[in-house]
mmCIF file of C-alpha atoms and ligand atoms in Angstrom:
data_model
loop_
_atom_site.group_PDB
_atom_site.id
_atom_site.type_symbol
_atom_site.label_atom_id
_atom_site.label_comp_id
_atom_site.label_asym_id
_atom_site.label_seq_id
_atom_site.Cartn_x
_atom_site.Cartn_y
_atom_site.Cartn_z
ATOM 1 C CA UNK A 266 71.768 66.723 108.211
ATOM 2 C CA UNK A 267 74.213 69.625 107.996
ATOM 3 C CA UNK A 268 73.577 72.423 110.469
ATOM 4 C CA UNK A 269 73.073 75.816 108.787
ATOM 5 C CA UNK A 270 75.681 78.480 109.530
ATOM 6 C CA UNK A 271 74.892 82.188 109.184
ATOM 7 C CA UNK A 272 78.056 84.302 109.264
ATOM 8 C CA UNK A 273 78.317 88.092 109.325
ATOM 9 C CA UNK A 274 81.547 89.332 107.733
ATOM 10 C CA UNK A 275 81.936 92.894 108.941
ATOM 11 C CA UNK A 276 85.124 93.481 106.929
ATOM 12 C CA UNK A 277 86.734 96.826 107.926
ATOM 13 C CA UNK A 278 83.616 98.281 109.584
ATOM 14 C CA UNK A 279 82.601 99.164 113.161
ATOM 15 C CA UNK A 280 84.910 100.273 115.959
ATOM 16 C CA UNK A 281 84.918 98.608 119.397
ATOM 17 C CA UNK A 282 82.103 100.742 120.764
ATOM 18 C CA UNK A 283 79.886 100.106 117.745
ATOM 19 C CA UNK A 284 80.658 96.363 117.761
ATOM 20 C CA UNK A 285 79.736 96.025 121.431
ATOM 21 C CA UNK A 286 76.588 98.161 121.016
ATOM 22 C CA UNK A 287 75.519 95.916 118.126
ATOM 23 C CA UNK A 288 75.818 92.837 120.344
ATOM 24 C CA UNK A 289 73.617 94.368 123.031
ATOM 25 C CA UNK A 290 70.950 95.045 120.399
ATOM 26 C CA UNK A 291 70.850 91.500 118.985
ATOM 27 C CA UNK A 292 71.976 88.980 121.601
ATOM 28 C CA UNK A 293 68.604 88.123 123.134
ATOM 29 C CA UNK A 294 66.906 87.921 119.741
ATOM 30 C CA UNK A 295 69.049 85.188 118.159
ATOM 31 C CA UNK A 296 67.697 81.649 117.544
ATOM 32 C CA UNK A 297 68.500 78.527 119.536
ATOM 33 C CA UNK A 298 71.814 76.996 118.478
ATOM 34 C CA UNK A 299 70.303 73.490 118.110
ATOM 35 C CA UNK A 300 68.903 74.532 114.756
ATOM 36 C CA UNK A 301 71.436 76.969 113.394
ATOM 37 C CA UNK A 302 74.950 78.304 114.055
ATOM 38 C CA UNK A 303 75.365 82.066 114.040
ATOM 39 C CA UNK A 304 78.667 83.944 113.883
ATOM 40 C CA UNK A 305 80.097 87.427 113.512
ATOM 41 C CA UNK A 306 83.551 88.214 112.116
ATOM 42 C CA UNK A 307 84.420 91.729 113.375
ATOM 43 C CA UNK A 308 87.655 93.698 112.979
ATOM 44 C CA UNK A 309 90.470 91.975 114.901
ATOM 45 C CA UNK A 310 90.635 94.442 117.823
ATOM 46 C CA UNK A 311 86.916 93.981 118.493
ATOM 47 C CA UNK A 312 87.136 90.201 118.863
ATOM 48 C CA UNK A 313 88.272 90.350 122.506
ATOM 49 C CA UNK A 314 85.474 92.500 123.967
ATOM 50 C CA UNK A 315 82.979 90.569 121.854
ATOM 51 C CA UNK A 316 84.264 87.193 123.088
ATOM 52 C CA UNK A 317 83.869 88.385 126.668
ATOM 53 C CA UNK A 318 80.249 89.435 126.123
ATOM 54 C CA UNK A 319 79.258 86.312 124.175
ATOM 55 C CA UNK A 320 80.982 83.764 126.439
ATOM 56 C CA UNK A 321 77.788 82.083 127.635
ATOM 57 C CA UNK A 322 75.772 82.602 124.477
ATOM 58 C CA UNK A 323 75.411 80.669 121.222
ATOM 59 C CA UNK A 324 76.994 83.371 119.107
ATOM 60 C CA UNK A 325 80.411 82.551 117.628
ATOM 61 C CA UNK A 326 82.982 85.319 117.271
ATOM 62 C CA UNK A 327 85.065 84.608 114.179
ATOM 63 C CA UNK A 328 88.441 85.943 113.054
ATOM 64 C CA UNK A 329 88.590 87.447 109.560
ATOM 65 C CA UNK A 330 92.169 86.272 109.064
ATOM 66 C CA UNK A 331 95.205 84.599 110.693
ATOM 67 C CA UNK A 332 98.879 84.093 109.949
ATOM 68 C CA UNK A 333 100.650 81.010 108.628
ATOM 69 C CA UNK A 334 102.853 80.953 111.766
ATOM 70 C CA UNK A 335 101.926 80.586 115.451
ATOM 71 C CA UNK A 336 104.401 83.175 116.787
ATOM 72 C CA UNK A 337 107.615 85.046 116.005
ATOM 73 C CA UNK A 338 108.841 88.229 114.371
ATOM 74 C CA UNK A 339 105.913 88.815 111.981
ATOM 75 C CA UNK A 340 104.841 92.419 112.500
ATOM 76 C CA UNK A 341 101.160 93.050 111.944
ATOM 77 C CA UNK A 342 100.103 89.403 111.810
ATOM 78 C CA UNK A 343 97.490 87.563 113.919
ATOM 79 C CA UNK A 344 98.393 84.248 115.556
ATOM 80 C CA UNK A 345 95.743 81.557 115.240
ATOM 81 C CA UNK A 346 97.211 79.946 118.380
ATOM 82 C CA UNK A 347 96.450 83.094 120.369
ATOM 83 C CA UNK A 348 93.005 83.339 118.778
ATOM 84 C CA UNK A 349 92.354 79.849 120.071
ATOM 85 C CA UNK A 350 93.565 80.758 123.564
ATOM 86 C CA UNK A 351 91.105 83.656 123.518
ATOM 87 C CA UNK A 352 88.207 81.275 122.787
ATOM 88 C CA UNK A 353 87.854 81.716 119.030
ATOM 89 C CA UNK A 354 86.722 78.568 117.218
ATOM 90 C CA UNK A 355 86.561 79.729 113.591
ATOM 91 C CA UNK A 356 88.783 81.710 111.236
ATOM 92 C CA UNK A 357 87.953 82.922 107.721
ATOM 93 C CA UNK A 358 90.807 82.327 105.284
ATOM 94 C CA UNK A 359 91.376 83.229 101.634
ATOM 95 C CA UNK A 360 88.533 85.711 101.206
ATOM 96 C CA UNK A 361 88.563 87.177 97.683
ATOM 97 C CA UNK A 362 89.386 90.602 99.145
ATOM 98 C CA UNK A 363 92.510 89.113 100.820
ATOM 99 C CA UNK A 364 93.491 87.558 97.500
ATOM 100 C CA UNK A 365 92.777 90.703 95.477
ATOM 101 C CA UNK A 366 94.108 93.490 97.707
ATOM 102 C CA UNK A 367 96.772 91.636 99.705
ATOM 103 C CA UNK A 368 97.925 89.196 97.015
ATOM 104 C CA UNK A 369 97.280 86.041 99.024
ATOM 105 C CA UNK A 370 98.057 83.053 96.836
ATOM 106 C CA UNK A 371 96.593 79.555 97.094
ATOM 107 C CA UNK A 372 99.873 78.489 98.669
ATOM 108 C CA UNK A 373 99.643 81.100 101.438
ATOM 109 C CA UNK A 374 95.980 80.293 102.053
ATOM 110 C CA UNK A 375 96.884 76.608 102.238
ATOM 111 C CA UNK A 376 99.565 77.304 104.883
ATOM 112 C CA UNK A 377 97.040 79.317 106.899
ATOM 113 C CA UNK A 378 94.433 76.542 106.598
ATOM 114 C CA UNK A 379 96.956 73.975 107.859
ATOM 115 C CA UNK A 380 98.064 76.235 110.741
ATOM 116 C CA UNK A 381 94.441 76.693 111.846
ATOM 117 C CA UNK A 382 93.362 73.063 111.431
ATOM 118 C CA UNK A 383 96.465 71.698 113.175
ATOM 119 C CA UNK A 384 95.794 73.778 116.267
ATOM 120 C CA UNK A 385 92.055 73.053 116.339
ATOM 121 C CA UNK A 386 90.541 76.258 114.991
ATOM 122 C CA UNK A 387 88.044 75.536 112.192
ATOM 123 C CA UNK A 388 88.959 77.255 108.928
ATOM 124 C CA UNK A 389 86.180 78.804 106.847
ATOM 125 C CA UNK A 390 87.962 78.470 103.534
ATOM 126 C CA UNK A 391 86.778 80.957 100.942
ATOM 127 C CA UNK A 392 86.947 80.305 97.214
ATOM 128 C CA UNK A 393 85.861 82.510 94.316
ATOM 129 C CA UNK A 394 85.584 82.066 90.584
ATOM 130 C CA UNK A 395 88.410 82.470 88.104
ATOM 131 C CA UNK A 396 86.617 82.696 84.763
ATOM 132 C CA UNK A 397 87.728 79.454 83.185
ATOM 133 C CA UNK A 398 85.809 76.458 84.219
ATOM 134 C CA UNK A 399 82.102 76.616 85.026
ATOM 135 C CA UNK A 400 79.550 77.904 82.558
ATOM 136 C CA UNK A 401 76.437 79.531 84.036
ATOM 137 C CA UNK A 402 74.159 81.714 81.900
ATOM 138 C CA UNK A 403 76.831 81.822 79.186
ATOM 139 C CA UNK A 404 79.490 82.990 81.665
ATOM 140 C CA UNK A 405 82.507 80.929 82.677
ATOM 141 C CA UNK A 406 83.511 80.424 86.318
ATOM 142 C CA UNK A 407 86.506 78.520 87.655
ATOM 143 C CA UNK A 408 86.676 77.577 91.307
ATOM 144 C CA UNK A 409 88.149 74.125 91.532
ATOM 145 C CA UNK A 410 91.887 74.755 91.180
ATOM 146 C CA UNK A 411 91.741 76.989 94.235
ATOM 147 C CA UNK A 412 89.813 74.367 96.148
ATOM 148 C CA UNK A 413 92.326 71.576 95.642
ATOM 149 C CA UNK A 414 95.331 73.788 96.324
ATOM 150 C CA UNK A 415 94.045 75.320 99.533
ATOM 151 C CA UNK A 416 93.021 71.962 101.048
ATOM 152 C CA UNK A 417 96.293 70.152 100.336
ATOM 153 C CA UNK A 418 97.802 68.303 103.308
ATOM 154 C CA UNK A 419 94.645 68.106 105.452
ATOM 155 C CA UNK A 420 93.692 64.697 106.846
ATOM 156 C CA UNK A 421 90.235 63.273 106.124
ATOM 157 C CA UNK A 422 89.293 63.944 109.738
ATOM 158 C CA UNK A 423 90.352 67.605 109.406
ATOM 159 C CA UNK A 424 88.567 67.935 106.064
ATOM 160 C CA UNK A 425 85.244 66.882 107.562
ATOM 161 C CA UNK A 426 85.432 69.809 109.959
ATOM 162 C CA UNK A 427 86.525 72.430 107.439
ATOM 163 C CA UNK A 428 83.870 74.850 106.208
ATOM 164 C CA UNK A 429 84.016 75.938 102.575
ATOM 165 C CA UNK A 430 82.541 78.978 100.946
ATOM 166 C CA UNK A 431 81.783 79.968 97.387
ATOM 167 C CA UNK A 432 81.757 83.741 96.921
ATOM 168 C CA UNK A 433 81.705 84.794 93.260
ATOM 169 C CA UNK A 434 83.368 88.200 92.883
ATOM 170 C CA UNK A 435 80.634 89.192 90.421
ATOM 171 C CA UNK A 436 78.053 89.039 93.259
ATOM 172 C CA UNK A 437 80.006 90.702 96.106
ATOM 173 C CA UNK A 438 79.562 94.308 97.156
ATOM 174 C CA UNK A 439 77.790 97.508 96.119
ATOM 175 C CA UNK A 440 76.051 97.413 92.758
ATOM 176 C CA UNK A 441 75.924 93.626 92.548
ATOM 177 C CA UNK A 442 73.151 91.105 93.037
ATOM 178 C CA UNK A 443 72.862 87.506 94.106
ATOM 179 C CA UNK A 444 72.411 85.040 91.257
ATOM 180 C CA UNK A 445 70.550 82.117 92.831
ATOM 181 C CA UNK A 446 71.433 79.684 90.076
ATOM 182 C CA UNK A 447 75.130 80.543 90.310
ATOM 183 C CA UNK A 448 75.036 80.292 94.123
ATOM 184 C CA UNK A 449 73.740 76.704 94.028
ATOM 185 C CA UNK A 450 75.876 75.700 91.042
ATOM 186 C CA UNK A 451 79.086 76.928 92.692
ATOM 187 C CA UNK A 452 78.344 75.160 95.988
ATOM 188 C CA UNK A 453 77.236 72.013 94.141
ATOM 189 C CA UNK A 454 80.486 71.907 92.165
ATOM 190 C CA UNK A 455 82.549 72.287 95.315
ATOM 191 C CA UNK A 456 80.673 69.358 96.875
ATOM 192 C CA UNK A 457 81.034 67.245 93.722
ATOM 193 C CA UNK A 458 84.793 67.796 93.715
ATOM 194 C CA UNK A 459 85.022 66.937 97.415
ATOM 195 C CA UNK A 460 83.044 63.740 96.699
ATOM 196 C CA UNK A 461 85.320 62.844 93.807
ATOM 197 C CA UNK A 462 88.589 63.410 95.669
ATOM 198 C CA UNK A 463 87.762 62.622 99.305
ATOM 199 C CA UNK A 464 84.672 60.365 99.168
ATOM 200 C CA UNK A 465 80.986 60.407 100.101
ATOM 201 C CA UNK A 466 81.427 60.715 103.820
ATOM 202 C CA UNK A 467 83.391 63.989 103.642
ATOM 203 C CA UNK A 468 81.123 65.361 100.883
ATOM 204 C CA UNK A 469 77.988 64.653 102.912
ATOM 205 C CA UNK A 470 79.401 66.187 106.097
ATOM 206 C CA UNK A 471 81.287 69.251 104.887
ATOM 207 C CA UNK A 472 79.388 72.533 105.194
ATOM 208 C CA UNK A 473 79.468 74.867 102.200
ATOM 209 C CA UNK A 474 78.475 78.518 102.535
ATOM 210 C CA UNK A 475 77.496 80.959 99.815
ATOM 211 C CA UNK A 476 78.509 84.654 99.952
ATOM 212 C CA UNK A 477 77.567 87.644 97.804
ATOM 213 C CA UNK A 478 74.694 90.151 98.217
ATOM 214 C CA UNK A 479 72.721 88.057 100.716
ATOM 215 C CA UNK A 480 70.016 90.108 102.455
ATOM 216 C CA UNK A 481 66.790 89.568 104.450
ATOM 217 C CA UNK A 482 64.763 89.308 101.222
ATOM 218 C CA UNK A 483 66.795 86.548 99.568
ATOM 219 C CA UNK A 484 68.291 84.566 102.470
ATOM 220 C CA UNK A 485 65.478 81.989 102.696
ATOM 221 C CA UNK A 486 65.675 81.310 98.973
ATOM 222 C CA UNK A 487 69.424 80.729 98.958
ATOM 223 C CA UNK A 488 69.301 78.647 102.142
ATOM 224 C CA UNK A 489 66.705 76.466 100.411
ATOM 225 C CA UNK A 490 69.228 75.346 97.777
ATOM 226 C CA UNK A 491 70.331 71.727 98.329
ATOM 227 C CA UNK A 492 74.089 72.402 98.413
ATOM 228 C CA UNK A 493 74.027 75.692 100.313
ATOM 229 C CA UNK A 494 74.501 75.070 104.046
ATOM 230 C CA UNK A 495 74.983 78.649 105.120
ATOM 231 C CA UNK A 496 75.827 82.175 104.096
ATOM 232 C CA UNK A 497 78.554 84.767 104.507
ATOM 233 C CA UNK A 498 76.941 88.182 104.661
ATOM 234 C CA UNK A 499 78.746 91.494 104.179
ATOM 235 C CA UNK A 500 76.757 94.746 103.877
ATOM 236 C CA UNK A 501 73.372 93.531 105.137
ATOM 237 C CA UNK A 502 74.925 92.139 108.334
ATOM 238 C CA UNK A 503 76.029 95.598 109.528
ATOM 239 C CA UNK A 504 72.461 96.566 110.407
ATOM 240 C CA UNK A 505 71.324 94.917 113.680
ATOM 241 C CA UNK A 506 67.681 94.629 112.583
ATOM 242 C CA UNK A 507 68.614 92.975 109.294
ATOM 243 C CA UNK A 508 71.067 90.694 111.092
ATOM 244 C CA UNK A 509 68.382 89.507 113.541
ATOM 245 C CA UNK A 510 65.967 88.944 110.646
ATOM 246 C CA UNK A 511 68.528 86.882 108.739
ATOM 247 C CA UNK A 512 69.596 84.899 111.803
ATOM 248 C CA UNK A 513 65.922 83.984 112.282
ATOM 249 C CA UNK A 514 65.323 83.198 108.604
ATOM 250 C CA UNK A 515 63.994 79.714 109.475
ATOM 251 C CA UNK A 516 61.214 81.094 111.706
ATOM 252 C CA UNK A 517 60.423 83.989 109.387
ATOM 253 C CA UNK A 518 60.238 81.633 106.428
ATOM 254 C CA UNK A 519 57.902 79.251 108.280
ATOM 255 C CA UNK A 520 55.658 82.201 109.229
ATOM 256 C CA UNK A 521 55.583 83.445 105.628
ATOM 257 C CA UNK A 522 54.544 79.971 104.413
ATOM 258 C CA UNK A 523 51.709 79.840 106.984
ATOM 259 C CA UNK A 524 50.255 83.198 105.853
HETATM 260 P P1 LIG B 860 78.237 91.472 100.462
HETATM 261 O O1 LIG B 860 77.186 90.697 101.238
HETATM 262 O O2 LIG B 860 78.373 92.883 100.916
HETATM 263 O O3 LIG B 860 78.025 91.318 98.985
HETATM 264 O O4 LIG B 860 79.653 90.804 100.795
HETATM 265 C C1 LIG B 860 79.769 89.426 100.716
HETATM 266 C C2 LIG B 860 81.041 88.964 101.330
HETATM 267 O O5 LIG B 860 82.121 89.318 100.880
HETATM 268 C C3 LIG B 860 80.945 88.095 102.500
HETATM 269 O O6 LIG B 860 82.178 87.549 102.854
#
C-alpha cells in the first residue's frame, strides 16, 4: 500500500512572516502521519524558519529546487547537501515552470536528481507532457522521454524511494481545469514505463503524484484514481482553510459518504 502524499507548492508566493503565520493556522489541524504524508514547498528563504517550527510535527518542509553541485562558486544556487543538513528530506526537481522559464533540460534535471538521491534527499521528480505520445480525448501527450532521461543512473534502491509527478501544462494555473481522465492516464503511463524498465517491485512501490488545478472539491476524486498516490497543489494550497481541508481529504471524504 503506497502512502498518500499531499504537497503544497507555494511557488513564488508568501514572505517569511506570511509563511510562518500560515503554519500557526494549520499545524494542529493536520491528520496523523500514519495515514498520509503532508508537505509544503515554500520559497527558499522561508524553509529555515518553517523547519524550526515543524521540527516535532508530521509536516514536511520541501525545497522547490536544488543545484547539481553540493558546493562551490555557483552564485544564486541552493545546495542539496546544505538542505539536508537543515533537516529537509524532499526536493522538487524539474517542475514545468523550471523547464519553461529557466530552460532546465532533462540532462540538468537528471544531474540534480542524482545529486539529491546520492546524498539522501528524496527527489520529487516532475514530468509534464510534450504533445507527441499519449492520446487522451483526441489530444496527444508525451511524457515518457523525460521520464527515462531524468532517472538515468539511479540504482534500483534509489528508484524505489524517488517520487514522480505528472503535471500536464494544460491543467496548471489560472484559467485551467483538472482533467480526471488525463490525470489517471498520465500517472498510469508513468507506472507502466517504470514496470517495463525497472520491474514490478519498483513499479508497485514508487509513489506518483498528480499536479494541476487540484482543489478541495476535486481532491478526493483524483486521489481515488488507482495510479495517483498524491497531489502537488499550487493555487489552492495558499489558503490555510483550503489546505487543511485538502490535507484531511480522507476524513472529509468518509464523512461525505456517510451522509
Ligand atoms: P495549480 O494547482 O495552481 O494548477 O498548480 C499546480 C502546480 O504547478 C503544482 O506543482
